[in-house]
PDB file of C-alpha atoms in Angstrom:
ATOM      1  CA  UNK A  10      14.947  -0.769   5.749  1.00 53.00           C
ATOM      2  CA  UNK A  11      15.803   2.600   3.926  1.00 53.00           C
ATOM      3  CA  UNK A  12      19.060   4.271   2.873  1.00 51.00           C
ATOM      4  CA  UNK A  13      20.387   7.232   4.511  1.00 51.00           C
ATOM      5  CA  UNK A  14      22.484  10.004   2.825  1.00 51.00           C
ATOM      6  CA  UNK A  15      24.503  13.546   3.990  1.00 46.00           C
ATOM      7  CA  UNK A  16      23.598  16.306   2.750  1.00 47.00           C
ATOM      8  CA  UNK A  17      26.334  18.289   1.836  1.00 47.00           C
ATOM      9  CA  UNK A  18      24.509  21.830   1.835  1.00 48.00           C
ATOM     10  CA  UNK A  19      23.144  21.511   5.111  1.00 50.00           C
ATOM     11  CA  UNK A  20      24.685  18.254   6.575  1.00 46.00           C
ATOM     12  CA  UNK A  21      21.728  16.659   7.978  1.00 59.00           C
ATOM     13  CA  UNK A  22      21.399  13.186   7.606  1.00 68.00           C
ATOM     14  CA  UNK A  23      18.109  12.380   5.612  1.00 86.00           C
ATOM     15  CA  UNK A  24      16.075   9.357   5.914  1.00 93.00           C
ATOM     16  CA  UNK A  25      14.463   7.505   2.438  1.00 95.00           C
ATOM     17  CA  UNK A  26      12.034   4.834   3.551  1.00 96.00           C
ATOM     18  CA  UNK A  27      10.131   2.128   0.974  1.00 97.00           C
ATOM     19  CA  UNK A  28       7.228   1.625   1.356  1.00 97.00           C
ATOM     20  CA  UNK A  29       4.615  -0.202  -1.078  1.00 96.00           C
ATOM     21  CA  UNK A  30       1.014   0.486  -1.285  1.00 96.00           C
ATOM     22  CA  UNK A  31      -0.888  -2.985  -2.532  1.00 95.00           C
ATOM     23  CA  UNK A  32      -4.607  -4.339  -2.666  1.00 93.00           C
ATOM     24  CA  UNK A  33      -7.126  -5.761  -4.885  1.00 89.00           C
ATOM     25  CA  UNK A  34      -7.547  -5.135  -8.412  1.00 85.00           C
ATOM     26  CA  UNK A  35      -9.139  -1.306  -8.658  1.00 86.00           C
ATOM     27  CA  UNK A  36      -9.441  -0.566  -5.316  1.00 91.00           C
ATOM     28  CA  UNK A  37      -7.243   3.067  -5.333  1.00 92.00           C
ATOM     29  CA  UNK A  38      -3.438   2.454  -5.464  1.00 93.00           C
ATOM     30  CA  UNK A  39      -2.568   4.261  -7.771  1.00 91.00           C
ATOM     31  CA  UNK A  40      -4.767   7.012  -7.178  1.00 93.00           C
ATOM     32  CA  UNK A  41      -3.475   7.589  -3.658  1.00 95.00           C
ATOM     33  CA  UNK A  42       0.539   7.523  -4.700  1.00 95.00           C
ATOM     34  CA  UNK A  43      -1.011  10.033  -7.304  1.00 93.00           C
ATOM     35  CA  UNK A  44      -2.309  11.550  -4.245  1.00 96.00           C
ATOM     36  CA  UNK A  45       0.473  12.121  -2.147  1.00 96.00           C
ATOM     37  CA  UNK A  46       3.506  12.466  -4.495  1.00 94.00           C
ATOM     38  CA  UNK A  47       5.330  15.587  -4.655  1.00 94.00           C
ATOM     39  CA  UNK A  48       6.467  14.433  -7.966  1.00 91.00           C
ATOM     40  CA  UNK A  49       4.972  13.369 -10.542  1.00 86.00           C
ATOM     41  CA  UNK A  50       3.754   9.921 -10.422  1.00 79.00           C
ATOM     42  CA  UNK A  51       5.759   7.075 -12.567  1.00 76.00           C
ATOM     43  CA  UNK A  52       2.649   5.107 -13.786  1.00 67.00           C
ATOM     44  CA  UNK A  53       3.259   1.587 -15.715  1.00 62.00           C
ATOM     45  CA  UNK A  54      -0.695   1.303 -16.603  1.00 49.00           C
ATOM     46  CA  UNK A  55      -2.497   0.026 -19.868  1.00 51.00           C
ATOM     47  CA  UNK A  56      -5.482   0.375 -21.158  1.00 54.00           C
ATOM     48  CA  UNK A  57      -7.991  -2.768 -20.135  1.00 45.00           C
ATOM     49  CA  UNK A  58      -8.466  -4.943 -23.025  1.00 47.00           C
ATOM     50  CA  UNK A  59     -10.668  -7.298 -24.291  1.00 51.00           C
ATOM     51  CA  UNK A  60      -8.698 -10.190 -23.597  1.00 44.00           C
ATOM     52  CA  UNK A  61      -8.032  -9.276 -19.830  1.00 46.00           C
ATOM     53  CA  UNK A  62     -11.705  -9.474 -19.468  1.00 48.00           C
ATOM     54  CA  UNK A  63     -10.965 -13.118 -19.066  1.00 46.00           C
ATOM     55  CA  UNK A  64      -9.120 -12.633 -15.922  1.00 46.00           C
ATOM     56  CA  UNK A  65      -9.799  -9.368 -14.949  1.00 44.00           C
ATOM     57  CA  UNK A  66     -12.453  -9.199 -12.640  1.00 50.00           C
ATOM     58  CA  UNK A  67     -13.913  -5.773 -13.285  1.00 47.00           C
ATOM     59  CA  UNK A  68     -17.269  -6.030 -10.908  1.00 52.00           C
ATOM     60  CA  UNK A  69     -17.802  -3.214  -8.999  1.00 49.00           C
ATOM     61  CA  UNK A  70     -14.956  -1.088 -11.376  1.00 47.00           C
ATOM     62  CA  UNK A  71     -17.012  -0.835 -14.212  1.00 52.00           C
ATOM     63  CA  UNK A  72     -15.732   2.736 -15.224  1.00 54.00           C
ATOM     64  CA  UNK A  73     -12.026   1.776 -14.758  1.00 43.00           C
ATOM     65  CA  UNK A  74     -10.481   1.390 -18.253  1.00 50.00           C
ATOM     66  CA  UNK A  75      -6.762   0.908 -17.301  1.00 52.00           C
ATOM     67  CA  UNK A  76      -4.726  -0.987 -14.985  1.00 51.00           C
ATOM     68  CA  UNK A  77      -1.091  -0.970 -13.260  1.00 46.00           C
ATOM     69  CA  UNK A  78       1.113  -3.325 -14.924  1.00 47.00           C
ATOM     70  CA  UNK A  79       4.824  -3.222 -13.211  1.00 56.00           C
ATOM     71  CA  UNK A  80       4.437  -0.374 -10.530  1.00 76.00           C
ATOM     72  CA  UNK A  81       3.410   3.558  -9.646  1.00 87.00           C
ATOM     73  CA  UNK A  82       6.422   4.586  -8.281  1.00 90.00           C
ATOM     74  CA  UNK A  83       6.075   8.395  -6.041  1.00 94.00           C
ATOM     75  CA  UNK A  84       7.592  10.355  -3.399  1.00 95.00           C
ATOM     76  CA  UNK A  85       6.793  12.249  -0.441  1.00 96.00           C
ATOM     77  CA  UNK A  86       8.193  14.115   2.563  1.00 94.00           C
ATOM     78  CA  UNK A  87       6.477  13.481   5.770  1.00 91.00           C
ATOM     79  CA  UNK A  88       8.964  16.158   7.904  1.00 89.00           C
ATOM     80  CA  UNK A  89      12.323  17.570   7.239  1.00 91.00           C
ATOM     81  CA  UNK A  90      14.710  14.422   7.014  1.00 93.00           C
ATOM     82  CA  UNK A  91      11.966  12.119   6.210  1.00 93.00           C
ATOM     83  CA  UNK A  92      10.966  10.912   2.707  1.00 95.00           C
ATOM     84  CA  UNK A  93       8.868   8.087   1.999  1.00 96.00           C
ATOM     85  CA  UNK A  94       9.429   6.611  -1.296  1.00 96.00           C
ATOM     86  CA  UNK A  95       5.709   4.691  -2.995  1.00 96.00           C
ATOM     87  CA  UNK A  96       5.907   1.718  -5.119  1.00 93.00           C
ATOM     88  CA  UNK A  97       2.432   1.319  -6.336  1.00 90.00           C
ATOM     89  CA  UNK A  98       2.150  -2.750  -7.070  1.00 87.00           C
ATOM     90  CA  UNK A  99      -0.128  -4.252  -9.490  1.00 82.00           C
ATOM     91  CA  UNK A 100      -3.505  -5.755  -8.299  1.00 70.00           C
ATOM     92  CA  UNK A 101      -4.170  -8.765 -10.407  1.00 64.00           C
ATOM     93  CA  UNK A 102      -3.205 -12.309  -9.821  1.00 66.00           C
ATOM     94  CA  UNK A 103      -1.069 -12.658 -13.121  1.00 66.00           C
ATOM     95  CA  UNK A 104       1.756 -10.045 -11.701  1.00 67.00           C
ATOM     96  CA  UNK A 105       2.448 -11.068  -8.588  1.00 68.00           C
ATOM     97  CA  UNK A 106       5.573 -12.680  -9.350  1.00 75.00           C
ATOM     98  CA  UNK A 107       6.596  -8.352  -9.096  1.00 80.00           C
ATOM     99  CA  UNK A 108       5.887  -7.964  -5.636  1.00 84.00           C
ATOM    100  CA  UNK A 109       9.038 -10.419  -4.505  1.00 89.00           C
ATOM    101  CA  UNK A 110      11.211  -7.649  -6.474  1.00 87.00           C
ATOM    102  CA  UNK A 111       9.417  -4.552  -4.763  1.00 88.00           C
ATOM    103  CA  UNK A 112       9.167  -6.050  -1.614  1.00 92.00           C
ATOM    104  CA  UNK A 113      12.867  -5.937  -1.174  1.00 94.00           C
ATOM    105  CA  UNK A 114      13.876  -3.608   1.339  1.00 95.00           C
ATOM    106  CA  UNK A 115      10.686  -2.391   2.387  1.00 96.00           C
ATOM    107  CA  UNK A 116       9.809  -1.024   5.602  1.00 97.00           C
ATOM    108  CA  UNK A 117       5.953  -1.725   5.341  1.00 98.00           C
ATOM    109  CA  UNK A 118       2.796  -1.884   3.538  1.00 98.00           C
ATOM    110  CA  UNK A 119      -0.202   0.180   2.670  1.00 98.00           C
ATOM    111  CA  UNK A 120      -3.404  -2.653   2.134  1.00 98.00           C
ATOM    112  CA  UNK A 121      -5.822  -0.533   0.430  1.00 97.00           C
ATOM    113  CA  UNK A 122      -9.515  -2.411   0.790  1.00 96.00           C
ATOM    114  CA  UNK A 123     -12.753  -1.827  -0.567  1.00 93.00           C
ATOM    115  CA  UNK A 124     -15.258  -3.276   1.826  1.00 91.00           C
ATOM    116  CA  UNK A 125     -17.405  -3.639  -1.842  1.00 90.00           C
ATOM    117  CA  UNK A 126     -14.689  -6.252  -2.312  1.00 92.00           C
ATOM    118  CA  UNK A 127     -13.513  -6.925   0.865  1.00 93.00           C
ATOM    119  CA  UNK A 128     -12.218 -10.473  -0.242  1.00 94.00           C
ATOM    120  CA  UNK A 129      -9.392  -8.844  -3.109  1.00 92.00           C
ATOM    121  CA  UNK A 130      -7.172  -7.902  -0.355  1.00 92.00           C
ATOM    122  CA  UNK A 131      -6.953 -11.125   1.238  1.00 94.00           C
ATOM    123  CA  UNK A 132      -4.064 -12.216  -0.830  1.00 92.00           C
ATOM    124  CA  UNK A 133      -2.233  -9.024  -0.148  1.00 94.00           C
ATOM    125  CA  UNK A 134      -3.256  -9.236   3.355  1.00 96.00           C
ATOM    126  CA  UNK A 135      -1.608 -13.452   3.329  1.00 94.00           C
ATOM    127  CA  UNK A 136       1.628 -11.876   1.339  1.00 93.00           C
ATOM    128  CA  UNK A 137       2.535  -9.623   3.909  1.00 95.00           C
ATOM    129  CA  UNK A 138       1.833 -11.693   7.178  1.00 96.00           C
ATOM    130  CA  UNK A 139       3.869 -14.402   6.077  1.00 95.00           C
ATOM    131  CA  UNK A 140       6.750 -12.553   4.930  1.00 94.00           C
ATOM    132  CA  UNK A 141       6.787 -10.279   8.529  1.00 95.00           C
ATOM    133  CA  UNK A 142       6.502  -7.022   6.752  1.00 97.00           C
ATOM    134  CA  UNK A 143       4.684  -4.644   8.597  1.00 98.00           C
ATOM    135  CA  UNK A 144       1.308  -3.680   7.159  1.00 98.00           C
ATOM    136  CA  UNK A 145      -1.899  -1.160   7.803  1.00 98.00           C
ATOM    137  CA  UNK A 146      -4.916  -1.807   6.144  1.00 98.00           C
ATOM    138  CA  UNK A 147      -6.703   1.296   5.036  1.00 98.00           C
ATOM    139  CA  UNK A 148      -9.888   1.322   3.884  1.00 96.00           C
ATOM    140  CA  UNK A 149     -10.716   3.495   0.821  1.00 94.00           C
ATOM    141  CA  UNK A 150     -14.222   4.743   1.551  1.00 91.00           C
ATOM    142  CA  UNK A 151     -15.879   4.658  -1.710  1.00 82.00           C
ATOM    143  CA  UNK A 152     -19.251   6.590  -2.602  1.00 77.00           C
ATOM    144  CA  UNK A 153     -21.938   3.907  -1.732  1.00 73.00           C
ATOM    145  CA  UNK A 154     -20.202   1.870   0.033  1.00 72.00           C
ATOM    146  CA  UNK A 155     -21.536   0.832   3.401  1.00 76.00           C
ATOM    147  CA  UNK A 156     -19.788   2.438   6.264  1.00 80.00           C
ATOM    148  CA  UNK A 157     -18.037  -0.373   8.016  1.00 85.00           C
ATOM    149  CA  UNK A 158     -16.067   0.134  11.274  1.00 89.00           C
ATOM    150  CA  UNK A 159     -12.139  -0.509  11.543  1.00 93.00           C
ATOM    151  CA  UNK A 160     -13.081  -3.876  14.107  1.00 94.00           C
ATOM    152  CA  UNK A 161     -15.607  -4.970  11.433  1.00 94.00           C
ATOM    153  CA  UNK A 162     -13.089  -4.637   8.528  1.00 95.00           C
ATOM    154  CA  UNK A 163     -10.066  -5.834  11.212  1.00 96.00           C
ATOM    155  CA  UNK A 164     -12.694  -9.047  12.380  1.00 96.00           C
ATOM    156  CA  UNK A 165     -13.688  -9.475   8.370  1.00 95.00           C
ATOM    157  CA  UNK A 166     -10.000  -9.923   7.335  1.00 96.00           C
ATOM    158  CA  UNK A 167      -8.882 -12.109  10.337  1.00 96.00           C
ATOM    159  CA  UNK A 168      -5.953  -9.654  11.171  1.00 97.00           C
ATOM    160  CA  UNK A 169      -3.224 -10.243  13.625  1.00 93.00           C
ATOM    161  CA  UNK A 170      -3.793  -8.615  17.059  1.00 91.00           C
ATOM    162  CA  UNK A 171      -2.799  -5.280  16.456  1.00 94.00           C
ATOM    163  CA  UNK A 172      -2.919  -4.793  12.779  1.00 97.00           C
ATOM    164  CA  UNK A 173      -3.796  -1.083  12.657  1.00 98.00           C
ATOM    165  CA  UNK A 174      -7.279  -0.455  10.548  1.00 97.00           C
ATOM    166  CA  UNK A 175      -7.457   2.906   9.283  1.00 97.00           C
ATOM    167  CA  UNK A 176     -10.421   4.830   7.124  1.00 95.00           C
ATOM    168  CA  UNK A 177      -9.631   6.881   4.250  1.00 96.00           C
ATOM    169  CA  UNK A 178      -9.892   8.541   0.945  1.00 96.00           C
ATOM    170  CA  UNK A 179      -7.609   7.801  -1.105  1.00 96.00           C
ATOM    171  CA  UNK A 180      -8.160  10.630  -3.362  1.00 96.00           C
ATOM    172  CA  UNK A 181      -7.266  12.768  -0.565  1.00 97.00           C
ATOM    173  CA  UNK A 182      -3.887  13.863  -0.099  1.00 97.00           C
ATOM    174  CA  UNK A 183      -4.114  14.757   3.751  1.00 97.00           C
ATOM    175  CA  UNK A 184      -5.996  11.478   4.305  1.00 97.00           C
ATOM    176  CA  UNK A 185      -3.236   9.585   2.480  1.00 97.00           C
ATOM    177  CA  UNK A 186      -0.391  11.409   4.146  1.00 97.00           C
ATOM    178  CA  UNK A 187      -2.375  10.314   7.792  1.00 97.00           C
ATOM    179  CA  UNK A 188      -1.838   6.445   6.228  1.00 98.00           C
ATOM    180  CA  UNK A 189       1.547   6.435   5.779  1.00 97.00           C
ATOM    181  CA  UNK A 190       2.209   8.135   9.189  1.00 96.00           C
ATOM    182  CA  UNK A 191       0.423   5.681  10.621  1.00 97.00           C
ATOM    183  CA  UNK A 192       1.894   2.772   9.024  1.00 98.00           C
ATOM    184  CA  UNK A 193       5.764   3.847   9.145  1.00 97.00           C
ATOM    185  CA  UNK A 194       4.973   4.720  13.521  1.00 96.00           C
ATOM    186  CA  UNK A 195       3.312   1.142  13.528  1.00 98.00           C
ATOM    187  CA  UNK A 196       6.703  -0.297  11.512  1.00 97.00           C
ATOM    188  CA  UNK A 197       8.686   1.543  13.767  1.00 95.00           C
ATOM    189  CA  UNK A 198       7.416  -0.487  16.444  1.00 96.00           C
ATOM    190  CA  UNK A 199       7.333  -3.297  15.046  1.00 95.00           C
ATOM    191  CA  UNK A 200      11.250  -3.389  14.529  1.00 92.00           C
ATOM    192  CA  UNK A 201      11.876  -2.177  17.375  1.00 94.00           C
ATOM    193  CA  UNK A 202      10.172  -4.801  19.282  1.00 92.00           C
ATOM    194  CA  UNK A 203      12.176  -7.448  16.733  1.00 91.00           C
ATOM    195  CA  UNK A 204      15.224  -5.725  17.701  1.00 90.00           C
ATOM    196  CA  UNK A 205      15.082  -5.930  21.324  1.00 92.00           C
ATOM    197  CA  UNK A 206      13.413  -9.586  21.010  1.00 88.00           C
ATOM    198  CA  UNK A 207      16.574 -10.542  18.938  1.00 87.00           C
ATOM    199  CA  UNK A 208      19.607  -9.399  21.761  1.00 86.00           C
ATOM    200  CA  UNK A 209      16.873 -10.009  24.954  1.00 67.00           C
TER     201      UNK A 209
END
């Protein structure tokens, strides 16, 4: 779930939690670990090509010219003891076979949806939900975009009872730090309910 280490200056036992931020293929991942890191971002993105026109499906993203191809990897503090460490993972079909690897150890998920493209986070959605990770789905609300409501978007995507729906801008840092505090209460619940459900 995280690690934990002492801090020999102060000796206060700090908490590092995973956490990976996923979706469809442009939708704002790495922009919101860009976002909300207090360091600077690790980006693994190169330049669209001609070739990945083939299987990139770029619809709706005309003016994005590169793309994520292993992970954005950032960091932030949510309070004192409390860091939340970002992997970023790629959005297209042909580097999936990376989110086993970062899913390891993870507490939870960040969806990020664009109800333009409502459908590219289904497979994230299906990736999460069968492996039990605990996931929000946050809406990135694009410019001209039609407002949709957190029970429309929850409703469109079929979510499990409960599945927290959250709006957002994912350019925003505040807005992104609201996400994650939302998702890592929501995981907290979630294993704590496992826990008691596995010595009840």
């Amino acid at each position: 779930m995280g690690t934990e280490h002492s801090d020999a200056v102060g000796d206060t036992t700090a908490l590092a939690l995973k956490i990976l931020v996923a979706g469809g293929f442009g939708v704002g991942k790495t922009t919101l670990v860009g976002a909300v890191s207090e360091i600077r971002p690790l980006r693994t993105e190169e330049l669209l090509s001609e070739a990945g026109q083939l299987v990139d499906d770029t619809d709706g993203v005309d003016q994005k010219v590169t793309t994520t191809v292993a992970m954005d990897f950032g960091r932030i503090t949510i309070r004192s003891g409390l860091s939340l460490y970002l992997f970023g993972t790629p959005g297209q079909d042909r580097f999936w076979f990376l989110w086993d690897e970062l899913s390891q150890g993870a507490l939870g998920a960040v969806v990020l949806a664009d109800t333009r493209r409502l459908e590219d986070c289904f497979p994230a959605v299906d990736y999460f939900e069968h492996r039990r990770i605990p996931f929000v789905v946050a809406v990135n609300c694009f410019a001209g975009a039609r407002a949709h409501g957190a029970h429309d978007v929850s409703r469109a995507l079929d979510l499990d009872r409960g599945t927290p729906v959250v709006l957002c801008d994912a350019r925003d840092r505040d807005s992104g730090k609201e996400v994650l505090i939302r998702l890592v209460e929501y995981a907290g619940r979630m294993h704590t309910a496992r826990l008691l459900d596995s010595v009840g």
